[in-house]
Tab-separated table of C-alpha atoms in Angstrom:
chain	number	residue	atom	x	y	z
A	1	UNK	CA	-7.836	9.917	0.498
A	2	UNK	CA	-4.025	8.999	0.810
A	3	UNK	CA	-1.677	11.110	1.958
A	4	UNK	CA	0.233	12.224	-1.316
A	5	UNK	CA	3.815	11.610	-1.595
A	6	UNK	CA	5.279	15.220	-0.921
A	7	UNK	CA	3.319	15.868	2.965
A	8	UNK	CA	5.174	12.526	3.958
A	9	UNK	CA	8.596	14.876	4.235
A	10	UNK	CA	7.025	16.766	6.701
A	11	UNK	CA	5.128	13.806	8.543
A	12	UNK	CA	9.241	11.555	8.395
A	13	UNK	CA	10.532	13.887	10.175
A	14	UNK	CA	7.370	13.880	12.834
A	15	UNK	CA	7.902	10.390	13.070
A	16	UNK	CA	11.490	10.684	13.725
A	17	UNK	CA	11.360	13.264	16.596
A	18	UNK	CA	8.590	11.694	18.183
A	19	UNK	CA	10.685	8.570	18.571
A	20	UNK	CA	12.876	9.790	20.144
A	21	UNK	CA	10.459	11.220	22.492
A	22	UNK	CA	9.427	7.899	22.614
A	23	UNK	CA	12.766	6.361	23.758
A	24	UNK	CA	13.624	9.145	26.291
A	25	UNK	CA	9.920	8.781	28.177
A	26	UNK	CA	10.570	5.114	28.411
A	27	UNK	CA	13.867	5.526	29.701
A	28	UNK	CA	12.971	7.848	32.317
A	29	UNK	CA	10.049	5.839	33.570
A	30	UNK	CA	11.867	2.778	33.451
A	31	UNK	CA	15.022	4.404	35.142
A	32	UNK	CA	12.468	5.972	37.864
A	33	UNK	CA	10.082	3.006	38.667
A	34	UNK	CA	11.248	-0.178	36.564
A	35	UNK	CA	8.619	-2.253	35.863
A	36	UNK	CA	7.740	-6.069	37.204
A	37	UNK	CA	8.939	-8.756	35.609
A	38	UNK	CA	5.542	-10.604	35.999
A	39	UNK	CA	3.096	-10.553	33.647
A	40	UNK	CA	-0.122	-8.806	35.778
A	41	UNK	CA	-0.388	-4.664	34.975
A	42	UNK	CA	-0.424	-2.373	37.675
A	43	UNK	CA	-4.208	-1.830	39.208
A	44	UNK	CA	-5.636	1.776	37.839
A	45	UNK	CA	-7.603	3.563	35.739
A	46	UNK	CA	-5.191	4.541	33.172
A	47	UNK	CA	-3.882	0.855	33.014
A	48	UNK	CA	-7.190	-0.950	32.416
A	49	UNK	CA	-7.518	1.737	29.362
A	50	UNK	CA	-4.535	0.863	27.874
A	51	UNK	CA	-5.345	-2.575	28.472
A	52	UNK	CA	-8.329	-2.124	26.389
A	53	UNK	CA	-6.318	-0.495	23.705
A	54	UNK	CA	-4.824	-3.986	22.993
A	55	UNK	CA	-7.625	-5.289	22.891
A	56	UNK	CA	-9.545	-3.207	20.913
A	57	UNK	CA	-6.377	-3.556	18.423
A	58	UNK	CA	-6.742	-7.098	18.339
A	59	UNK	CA	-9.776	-7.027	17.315
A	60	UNK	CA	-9.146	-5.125	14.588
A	61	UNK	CA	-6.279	-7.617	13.384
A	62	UNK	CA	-8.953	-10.312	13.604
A	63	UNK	CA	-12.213	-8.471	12.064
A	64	UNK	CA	-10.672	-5.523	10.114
A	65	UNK	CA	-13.036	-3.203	12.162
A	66	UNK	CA	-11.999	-0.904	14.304
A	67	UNK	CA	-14.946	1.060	16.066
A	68	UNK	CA	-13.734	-0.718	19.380
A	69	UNK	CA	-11.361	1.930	19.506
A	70	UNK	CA	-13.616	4.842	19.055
A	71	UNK	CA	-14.311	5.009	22.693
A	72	UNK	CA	-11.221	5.107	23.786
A	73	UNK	CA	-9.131	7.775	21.766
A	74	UNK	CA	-9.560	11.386	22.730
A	75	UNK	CA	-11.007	14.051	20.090
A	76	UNK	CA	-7.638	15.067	19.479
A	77	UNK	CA	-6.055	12.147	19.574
A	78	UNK	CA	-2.251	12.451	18.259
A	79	UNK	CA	-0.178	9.128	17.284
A	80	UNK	CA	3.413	9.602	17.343
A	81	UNK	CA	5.694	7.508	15.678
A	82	UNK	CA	3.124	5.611	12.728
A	83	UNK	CA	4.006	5.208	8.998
A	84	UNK	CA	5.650	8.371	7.610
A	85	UNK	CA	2.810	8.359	4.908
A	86	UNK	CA	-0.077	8.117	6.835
A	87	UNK	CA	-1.900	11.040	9.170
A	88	UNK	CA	-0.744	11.132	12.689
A	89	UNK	CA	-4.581	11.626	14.035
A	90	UNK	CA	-6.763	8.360	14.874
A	91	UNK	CA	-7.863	8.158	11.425
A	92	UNK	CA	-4.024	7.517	10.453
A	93	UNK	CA	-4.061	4.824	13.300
A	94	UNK	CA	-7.092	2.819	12.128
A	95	UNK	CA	-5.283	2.672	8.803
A	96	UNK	CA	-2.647	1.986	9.957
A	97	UNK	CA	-3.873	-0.947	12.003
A	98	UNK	CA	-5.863	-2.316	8.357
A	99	UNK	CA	-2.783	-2.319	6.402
A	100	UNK	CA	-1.219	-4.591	9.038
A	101	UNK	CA	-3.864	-6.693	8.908
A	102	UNK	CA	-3.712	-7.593	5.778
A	103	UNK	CA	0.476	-7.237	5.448
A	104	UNK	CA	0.405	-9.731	8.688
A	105	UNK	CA	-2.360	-11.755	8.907
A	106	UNK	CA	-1.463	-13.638	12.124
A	107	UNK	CA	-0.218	-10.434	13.591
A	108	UNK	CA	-1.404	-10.212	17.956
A	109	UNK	CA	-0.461	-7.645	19.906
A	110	UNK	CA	-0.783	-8.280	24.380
A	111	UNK	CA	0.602	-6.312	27.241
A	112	UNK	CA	3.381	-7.927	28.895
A	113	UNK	CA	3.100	-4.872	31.769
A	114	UNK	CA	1.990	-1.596	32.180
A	115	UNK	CA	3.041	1.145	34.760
A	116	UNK	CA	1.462	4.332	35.180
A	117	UNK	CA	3.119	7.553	36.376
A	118	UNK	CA	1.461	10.466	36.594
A	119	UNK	CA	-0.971	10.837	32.965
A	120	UNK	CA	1.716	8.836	31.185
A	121	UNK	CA	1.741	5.142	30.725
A	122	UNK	CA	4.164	2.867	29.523
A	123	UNK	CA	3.160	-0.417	28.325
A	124	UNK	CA	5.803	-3.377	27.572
A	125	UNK	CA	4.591	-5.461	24.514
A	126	UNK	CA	4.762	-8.703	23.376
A	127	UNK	CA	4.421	-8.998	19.559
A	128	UNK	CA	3.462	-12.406	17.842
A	129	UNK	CA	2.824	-13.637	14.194
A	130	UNK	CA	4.930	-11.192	12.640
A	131	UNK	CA	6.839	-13.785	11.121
A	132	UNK	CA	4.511	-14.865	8.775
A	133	UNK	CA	3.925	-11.554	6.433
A	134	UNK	CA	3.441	-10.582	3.410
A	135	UNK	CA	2.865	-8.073	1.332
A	136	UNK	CA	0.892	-7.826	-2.516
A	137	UNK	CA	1.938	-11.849	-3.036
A	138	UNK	CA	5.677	-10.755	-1.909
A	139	UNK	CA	7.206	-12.908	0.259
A	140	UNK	CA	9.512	-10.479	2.393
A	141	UNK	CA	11.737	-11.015	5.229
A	142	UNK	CA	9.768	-8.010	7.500
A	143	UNK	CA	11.066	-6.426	10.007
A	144	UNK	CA	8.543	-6.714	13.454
A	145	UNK	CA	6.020	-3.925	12.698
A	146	UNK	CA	5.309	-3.126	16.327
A	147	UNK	CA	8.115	-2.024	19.107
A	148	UNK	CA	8.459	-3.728	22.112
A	149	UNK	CA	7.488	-0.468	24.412
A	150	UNK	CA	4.897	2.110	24.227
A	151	UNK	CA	3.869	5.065	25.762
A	152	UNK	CA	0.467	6.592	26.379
A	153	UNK	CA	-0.914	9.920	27.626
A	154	UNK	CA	-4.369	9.666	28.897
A	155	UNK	CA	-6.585	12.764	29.810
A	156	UNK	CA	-9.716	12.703	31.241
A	157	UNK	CA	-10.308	9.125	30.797
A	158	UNK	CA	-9.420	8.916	27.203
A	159	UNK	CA	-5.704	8.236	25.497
A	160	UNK	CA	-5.067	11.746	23.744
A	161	UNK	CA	-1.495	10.581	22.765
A	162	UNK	CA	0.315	6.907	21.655
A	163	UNK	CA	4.044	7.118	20.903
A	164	UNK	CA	4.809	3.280	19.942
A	165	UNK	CA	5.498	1.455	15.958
A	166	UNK	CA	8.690	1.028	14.744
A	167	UNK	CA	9.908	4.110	13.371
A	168	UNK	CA	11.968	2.008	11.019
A	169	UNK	CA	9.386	-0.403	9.512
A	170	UNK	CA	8.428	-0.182	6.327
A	171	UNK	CA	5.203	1.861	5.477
A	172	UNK	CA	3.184	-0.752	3.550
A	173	UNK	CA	0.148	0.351	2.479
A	174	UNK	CA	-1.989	-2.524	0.303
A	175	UNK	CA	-4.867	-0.908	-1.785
A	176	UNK	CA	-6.310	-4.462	-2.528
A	177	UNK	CA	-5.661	-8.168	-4.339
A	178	UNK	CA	-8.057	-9.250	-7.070
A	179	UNK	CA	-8.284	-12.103	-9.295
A	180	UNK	CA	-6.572	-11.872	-12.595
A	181	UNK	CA	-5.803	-15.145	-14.959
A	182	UNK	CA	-2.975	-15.019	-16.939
A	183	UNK	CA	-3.158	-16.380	-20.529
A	184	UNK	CA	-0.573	-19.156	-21.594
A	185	UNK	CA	1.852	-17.397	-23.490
A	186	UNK	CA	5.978	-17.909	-23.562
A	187	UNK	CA	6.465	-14.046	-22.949
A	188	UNK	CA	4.391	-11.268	-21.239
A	189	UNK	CA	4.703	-7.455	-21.107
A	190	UNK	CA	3.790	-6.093	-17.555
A	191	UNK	CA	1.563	-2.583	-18.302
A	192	UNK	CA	1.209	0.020	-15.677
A	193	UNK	CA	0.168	3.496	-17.079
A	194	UNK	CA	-1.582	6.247	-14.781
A	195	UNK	CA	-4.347	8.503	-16.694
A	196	UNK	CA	-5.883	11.937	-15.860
A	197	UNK	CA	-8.692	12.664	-17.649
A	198	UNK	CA	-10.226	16.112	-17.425
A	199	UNK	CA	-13.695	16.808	-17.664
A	200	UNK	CA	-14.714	16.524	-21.058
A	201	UNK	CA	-12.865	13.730	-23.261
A	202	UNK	CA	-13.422	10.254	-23.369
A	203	UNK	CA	-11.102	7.367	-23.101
A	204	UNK	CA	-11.313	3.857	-24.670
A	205	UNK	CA	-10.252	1.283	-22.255
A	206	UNK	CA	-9.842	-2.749	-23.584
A	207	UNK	CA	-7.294	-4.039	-25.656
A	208	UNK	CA	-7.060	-7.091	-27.732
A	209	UNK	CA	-3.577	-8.159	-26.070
A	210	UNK	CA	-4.624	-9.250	-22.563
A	211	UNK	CA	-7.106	-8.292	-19.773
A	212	UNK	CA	-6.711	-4.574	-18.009
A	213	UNK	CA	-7.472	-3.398	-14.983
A	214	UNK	CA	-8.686	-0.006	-14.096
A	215	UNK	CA	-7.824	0.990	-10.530
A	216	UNK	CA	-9.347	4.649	-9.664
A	217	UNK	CA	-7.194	6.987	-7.575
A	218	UNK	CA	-8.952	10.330	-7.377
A	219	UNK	CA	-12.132	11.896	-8.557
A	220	UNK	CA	-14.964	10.005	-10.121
A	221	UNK	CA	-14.530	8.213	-14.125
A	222	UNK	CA	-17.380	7.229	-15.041
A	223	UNK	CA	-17.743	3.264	-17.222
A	224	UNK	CA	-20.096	2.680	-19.966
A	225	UNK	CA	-19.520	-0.736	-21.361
A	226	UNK	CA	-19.844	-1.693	-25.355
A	227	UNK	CA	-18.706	-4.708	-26.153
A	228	UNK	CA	-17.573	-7.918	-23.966
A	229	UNK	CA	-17.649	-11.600	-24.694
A	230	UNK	CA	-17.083	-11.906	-20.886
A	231	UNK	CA	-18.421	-9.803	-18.459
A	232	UNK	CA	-16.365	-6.975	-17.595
A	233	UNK	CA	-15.964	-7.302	-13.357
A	234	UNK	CA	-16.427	-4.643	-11.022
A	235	UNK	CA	-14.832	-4.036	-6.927
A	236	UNK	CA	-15.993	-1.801	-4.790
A	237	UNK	CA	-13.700	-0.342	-2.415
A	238	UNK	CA	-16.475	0.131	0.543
A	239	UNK	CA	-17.184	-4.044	-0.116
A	240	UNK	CA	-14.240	-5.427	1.223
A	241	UNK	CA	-15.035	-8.873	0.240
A	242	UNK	CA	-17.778	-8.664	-1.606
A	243	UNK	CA	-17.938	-10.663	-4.765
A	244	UNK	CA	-17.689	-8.514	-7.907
A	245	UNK	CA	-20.447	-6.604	-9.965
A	246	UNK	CA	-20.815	-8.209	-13.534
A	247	UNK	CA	-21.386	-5.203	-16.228
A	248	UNK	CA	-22.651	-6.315	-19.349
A	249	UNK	CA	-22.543	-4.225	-22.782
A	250	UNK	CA	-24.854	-1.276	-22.748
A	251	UNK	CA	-24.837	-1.211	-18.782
A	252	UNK	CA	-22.140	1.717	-16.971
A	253	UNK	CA	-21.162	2.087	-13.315
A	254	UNK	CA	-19.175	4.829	-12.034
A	255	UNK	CA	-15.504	3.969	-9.832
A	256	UNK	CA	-15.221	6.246	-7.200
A	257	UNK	CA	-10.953	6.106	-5.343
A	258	UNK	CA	-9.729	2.268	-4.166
A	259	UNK	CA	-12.461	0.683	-6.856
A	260	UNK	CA	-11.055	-1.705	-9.158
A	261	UNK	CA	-12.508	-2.828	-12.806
A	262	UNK	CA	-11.551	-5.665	-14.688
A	263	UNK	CA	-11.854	-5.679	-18.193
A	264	UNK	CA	-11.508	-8.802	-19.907
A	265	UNK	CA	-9.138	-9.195	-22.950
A	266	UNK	CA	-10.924	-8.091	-26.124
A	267	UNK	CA	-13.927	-6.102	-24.577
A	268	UNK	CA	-14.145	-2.725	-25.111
A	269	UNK	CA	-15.695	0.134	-22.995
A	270	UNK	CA	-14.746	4.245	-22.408
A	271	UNK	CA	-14.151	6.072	-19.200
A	272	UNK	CA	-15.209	9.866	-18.579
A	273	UNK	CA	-14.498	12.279	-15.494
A	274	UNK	CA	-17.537	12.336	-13.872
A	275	UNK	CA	-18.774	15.400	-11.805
A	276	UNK	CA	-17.565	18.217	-13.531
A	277	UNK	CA	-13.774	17.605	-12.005
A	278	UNK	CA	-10.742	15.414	-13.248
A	279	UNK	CA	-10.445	12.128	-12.776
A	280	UNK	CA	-7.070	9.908	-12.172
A	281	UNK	CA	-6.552	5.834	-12.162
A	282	UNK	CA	-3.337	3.353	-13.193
A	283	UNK	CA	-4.273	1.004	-15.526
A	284	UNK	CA	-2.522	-2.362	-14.915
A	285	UNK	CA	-2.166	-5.266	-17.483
A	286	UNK	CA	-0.612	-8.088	-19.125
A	287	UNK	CA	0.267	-7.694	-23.290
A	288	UNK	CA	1.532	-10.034	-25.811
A	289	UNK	CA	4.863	-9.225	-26.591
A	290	UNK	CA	4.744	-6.075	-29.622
A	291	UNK	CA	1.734	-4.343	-28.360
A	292	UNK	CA	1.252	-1.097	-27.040
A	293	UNK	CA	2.289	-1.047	-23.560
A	294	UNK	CA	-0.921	0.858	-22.078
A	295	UNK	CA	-4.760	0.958	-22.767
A	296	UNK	CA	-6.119	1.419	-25.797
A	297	UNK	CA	-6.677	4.965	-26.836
A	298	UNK	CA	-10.185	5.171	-28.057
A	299	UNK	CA	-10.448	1.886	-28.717
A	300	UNK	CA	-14.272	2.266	-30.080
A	301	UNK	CA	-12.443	4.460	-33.062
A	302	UNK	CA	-10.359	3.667	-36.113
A	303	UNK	CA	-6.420	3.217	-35.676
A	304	UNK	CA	-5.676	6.696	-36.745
A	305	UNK	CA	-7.288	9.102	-34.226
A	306	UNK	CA	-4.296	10.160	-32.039
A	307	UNK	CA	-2.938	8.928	-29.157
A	308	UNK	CA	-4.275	10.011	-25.650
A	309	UNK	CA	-1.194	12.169	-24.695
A	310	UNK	CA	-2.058	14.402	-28.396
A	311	UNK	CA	-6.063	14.555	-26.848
A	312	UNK	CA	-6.445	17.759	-24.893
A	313	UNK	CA	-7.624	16.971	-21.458
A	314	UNK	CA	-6.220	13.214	-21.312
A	315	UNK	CA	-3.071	12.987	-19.980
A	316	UNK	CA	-0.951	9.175	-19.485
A	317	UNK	CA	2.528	8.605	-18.000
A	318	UNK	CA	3.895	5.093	-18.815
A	319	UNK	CA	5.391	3.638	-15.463
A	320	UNK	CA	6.627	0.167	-16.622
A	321	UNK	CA	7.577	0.697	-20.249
A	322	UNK	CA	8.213	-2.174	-22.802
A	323	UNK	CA	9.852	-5.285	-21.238
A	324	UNK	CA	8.707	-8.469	-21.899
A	325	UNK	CA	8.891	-11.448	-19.216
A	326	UNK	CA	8.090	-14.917	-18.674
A	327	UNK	CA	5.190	-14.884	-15.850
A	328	UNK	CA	3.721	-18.124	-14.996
A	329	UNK	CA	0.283	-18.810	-16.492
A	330	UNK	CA	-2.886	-19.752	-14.888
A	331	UNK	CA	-4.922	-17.738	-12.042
A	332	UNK	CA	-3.432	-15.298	-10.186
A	333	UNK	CA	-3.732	-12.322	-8.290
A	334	UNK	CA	-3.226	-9.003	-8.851
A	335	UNK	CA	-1.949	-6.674	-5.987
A	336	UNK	CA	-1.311	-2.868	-5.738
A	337	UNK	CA	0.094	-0.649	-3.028
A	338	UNK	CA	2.490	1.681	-1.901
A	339	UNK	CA	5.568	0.894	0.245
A	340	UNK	CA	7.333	3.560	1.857
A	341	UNK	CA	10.347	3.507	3.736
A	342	UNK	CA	12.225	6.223	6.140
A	343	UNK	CA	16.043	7.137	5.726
A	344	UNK	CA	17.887	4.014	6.341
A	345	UNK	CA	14.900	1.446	6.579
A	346	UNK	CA	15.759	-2.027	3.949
A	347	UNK	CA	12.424	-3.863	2.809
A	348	UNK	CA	13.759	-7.856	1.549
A	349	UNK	CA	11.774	-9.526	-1.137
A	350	UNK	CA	11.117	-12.407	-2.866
A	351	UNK	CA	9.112	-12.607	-6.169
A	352	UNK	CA	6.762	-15.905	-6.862
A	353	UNK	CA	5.199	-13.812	-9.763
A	354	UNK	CA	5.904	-10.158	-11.394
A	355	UNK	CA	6.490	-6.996	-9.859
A	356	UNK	CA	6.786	-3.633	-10.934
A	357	UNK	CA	7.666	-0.910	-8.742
A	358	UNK	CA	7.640	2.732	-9.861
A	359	UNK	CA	9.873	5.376	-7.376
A	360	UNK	CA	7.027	8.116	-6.827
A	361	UNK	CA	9.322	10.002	-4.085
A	362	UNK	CA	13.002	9.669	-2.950
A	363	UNK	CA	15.716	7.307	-3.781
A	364	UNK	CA	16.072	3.624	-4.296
A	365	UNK	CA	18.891	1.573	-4.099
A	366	UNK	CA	19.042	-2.348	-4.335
A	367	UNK	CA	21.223	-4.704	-2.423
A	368	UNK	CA	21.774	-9.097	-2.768
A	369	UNK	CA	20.007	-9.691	-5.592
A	370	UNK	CA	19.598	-12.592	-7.114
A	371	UNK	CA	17.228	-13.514	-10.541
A	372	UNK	CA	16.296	-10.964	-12.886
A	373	UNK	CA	15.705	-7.140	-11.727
A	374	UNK	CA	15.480	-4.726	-14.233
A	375	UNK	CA	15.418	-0.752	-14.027
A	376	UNK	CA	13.669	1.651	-16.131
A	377	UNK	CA	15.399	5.240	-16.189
A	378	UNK	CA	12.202	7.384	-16.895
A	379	UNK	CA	14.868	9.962	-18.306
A	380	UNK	CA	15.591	8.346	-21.356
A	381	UNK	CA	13.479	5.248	-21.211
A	382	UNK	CA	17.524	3.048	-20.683
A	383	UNK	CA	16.565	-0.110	-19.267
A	384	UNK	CA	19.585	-1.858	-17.361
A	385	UNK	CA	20.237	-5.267	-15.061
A	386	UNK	CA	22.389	-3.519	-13.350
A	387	UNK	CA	21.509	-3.114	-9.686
A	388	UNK	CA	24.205	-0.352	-8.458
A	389	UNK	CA	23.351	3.204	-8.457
A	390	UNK	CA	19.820	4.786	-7.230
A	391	UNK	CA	16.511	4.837	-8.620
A	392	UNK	CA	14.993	8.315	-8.574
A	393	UNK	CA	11.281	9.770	-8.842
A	394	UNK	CA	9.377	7.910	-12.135
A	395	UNK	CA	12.197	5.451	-12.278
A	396	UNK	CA	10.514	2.066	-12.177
A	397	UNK	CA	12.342	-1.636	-11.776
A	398	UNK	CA	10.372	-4.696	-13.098
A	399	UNK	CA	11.401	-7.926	-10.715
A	400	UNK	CA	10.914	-11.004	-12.804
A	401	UNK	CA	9.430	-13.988	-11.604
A	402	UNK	CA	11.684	-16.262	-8.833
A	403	UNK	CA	13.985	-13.098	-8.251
A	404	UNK	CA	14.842	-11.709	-4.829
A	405	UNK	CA	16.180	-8.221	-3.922
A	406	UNK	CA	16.607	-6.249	-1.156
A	407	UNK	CA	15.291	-2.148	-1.477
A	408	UNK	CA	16.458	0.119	0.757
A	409	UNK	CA	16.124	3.870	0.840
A	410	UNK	CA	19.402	5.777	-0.369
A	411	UNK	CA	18.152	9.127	0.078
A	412	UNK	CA	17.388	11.747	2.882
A	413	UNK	CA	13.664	11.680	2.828
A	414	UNK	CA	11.189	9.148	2.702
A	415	UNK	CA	10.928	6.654	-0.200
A	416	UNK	CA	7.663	6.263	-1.655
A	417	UNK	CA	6.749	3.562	-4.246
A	418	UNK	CA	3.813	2.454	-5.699
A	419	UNK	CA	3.686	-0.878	-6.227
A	420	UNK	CA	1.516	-3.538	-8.769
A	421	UNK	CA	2.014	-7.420	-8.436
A	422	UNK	CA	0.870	-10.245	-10.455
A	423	UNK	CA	1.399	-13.837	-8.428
A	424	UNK	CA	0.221	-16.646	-8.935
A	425	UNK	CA	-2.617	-17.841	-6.811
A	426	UNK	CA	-1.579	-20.532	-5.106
């Protein structure tokens, strides 16, 4: 499960003191013994494992798996110095490493040197293919996601301890892309609603006003479809890759967290928490202008049954509200993931398509824009082009197509936003 927004306070300001651990063991090694200035690593043990750390990262750039590491962390393995919103144990790592992946996908890491003192190593790196990321269809100016020195611990013949990173990267987190046409219409409104369901009611999802997508975030909802001229499309999270499950009316499935459903404009189907415990997932969407700006409630009832929020048990928070856009037409692809950035860290980016992104934890400020940006004050509901001030917790800004921005974190703690995309395909 991902790490909710409030433990990455307490996992910032990890990341910050272990950096500088980071900086003062480098400086002492390098101070005591500096290293060659060829490219061969010091003969040893401990330098051959680190050695295979590279590669073993590498690998996981190139494959997406990362069992190549198993062997080679310790039980306890800590990492020191990772995204602020991810674990610092190995499990954190090997996300870690599958979010770069698919943020850089040209992204190799090699050993310049290594030097071993003691059980410490420090290894000088040589990053390449950063240059060419991006992020959910973005295209950002990133920072290098890897620093140019890192430090290992090893004990008995495993690496219990990595400080390395950049402590002042961005976080970015993507939770997948999928296909998602959009229809050819002058003006657009971008939806983006999160539901909890408790156990008991049911929920209409479809709407006559554009396709939806159903992303689940936590517990199990359960999918029985009714009626759908096109199949209604199903991803699972554990198929990386796979194609997509076609449901049919009268057949169900059940989306356990990082599955994604697709359900095609017009079709109509209803969601339940499954197992006896709530169930939570963003709906994400495209309307013709004058609709309602979220999914359907209970769409296989007449008009005046009452809204979800008035339901016992169903609970929806509008994250995008009411704007409507021009969005190119055609296919496309839709993107969602969360971006997080420490005090002081600036994330530049460009726009080809839509994006919405909602503040979940922290403060937002934006710096050289240019195009469209508009902000959503989940106070009153105020919508503004202005781009002074900060963005706080449910605060949302919609970037329009074309438009580029720069966020940066204006707060103390860690920014956390959640972020949906819909760019064209090409």
């Amino acid at each position: 499960m991902r790490t909710r927004p409030h433990v990455c306070l307490f996992v910032a300001a990890l990341a910050f003191a272990t950096g500088l651990v980071l900086q003062s063991l480098a400086a002492l090694l390098t101070e005591a013994s500096p290293m060659p200035d060829h490219e061969t690593a010091t003969a040893g043990s401990e330098v051959r494992l680190v050695g295979a750390f590279y590669d073993a990262v590498d690998a996981a750039f190139g494959s997406g798996q990362t069992a190549d590491l198993d062997p080679l962390l310790a039980p306890g393995f800590v990492e020191h110095g990772g995204p602020p919103d991810l674990p610092p144990t190995g499990a954190g790592l090997r996300q870690h490493l599958h979010a770069l992946a698919a943020t850089y996908p040209t992204l190799r890491l090699r050993e310049r040197d290594a030097f071993a003192r003691g059980d410490l190593v420090v290894a000088r790196v040589v990053v390449a293919g950063a240059e060419r990321g991006g992020f959910l269809g973005l295209l950002a100016d990133l920072p290098p996601p890897w620093g140019a020195v890192d430090v290992f611990r090893i004990a008995d013949g495993a690496i219990a301890e990595h400080w390395g990173g950049d402590a002042a990267a961005p976080g970015l987190d993507p939770f997948g892309q999928w296909p998602f046409d959009v229809t050819s219409v002058a003006l657009l409104t971008p939806a983006l609603t999160r539901t909890r369901l408790d156990a008991g009611p049911s929920f209409g999802l479809g709407t006559d006003l554009g396709p939806e997508a159903v992303f689940a975030e936590a517990g199990r909802l359960a999918v029985a479809v009714a009626s759908a001229a096109d199949p209604v499309r199903l991803w699972r999270a554990t198929d990386a890759g796979a194609p997509p499950t076609s449901l049919a009316p009268g057949m169900a499935a059940v989306l356990t967290p990082g599955d994604l459903l697709l359900v095609p404009q017009g079709a109509r189907a209803t969601a339940i928490a499954d197992g006896g415990a709530p169930a939570t997932f963003l709906g994400v969407g495209l309307r013709q202008p004058a609709g309602e700006t979220r999914l359907s409630p209970a769409a296989l009832t007449p008009p005046a049954v009452p809204g979800p929020n008035a339901t016992p048990g169903v609970a929806i928070a509008d994250l995008a509200g009411t704007l409507s856009v021009a969005v190119p037409s055609g296919p496309a692809r839709l993107g969602l993931g969360r971006a997080t950035l420490v005090p002081g860290a600036a994330l530049p980016i460009r726009a080809p398509g839509i994006a919405v992104l909602e503040v979940e934890a922290g403060a937002l400020g934006l710096t050289d824009t240019a195009g469209v940006v508009w902000t959503r004050s989940a106070a009153d509901g105020a919508v503004t082009t202005a781009t002074d001030g900060t963005r706080t917790t449910g605060d949302a800004i919609v970037v329009e197509p074309g438009a580029t921005t720069e966020l940066h974190n204006a707060g103390d703690g860690p920014l956390v936003l959640l972020v949906a995309t819909i760019t064209p395909a090409s």
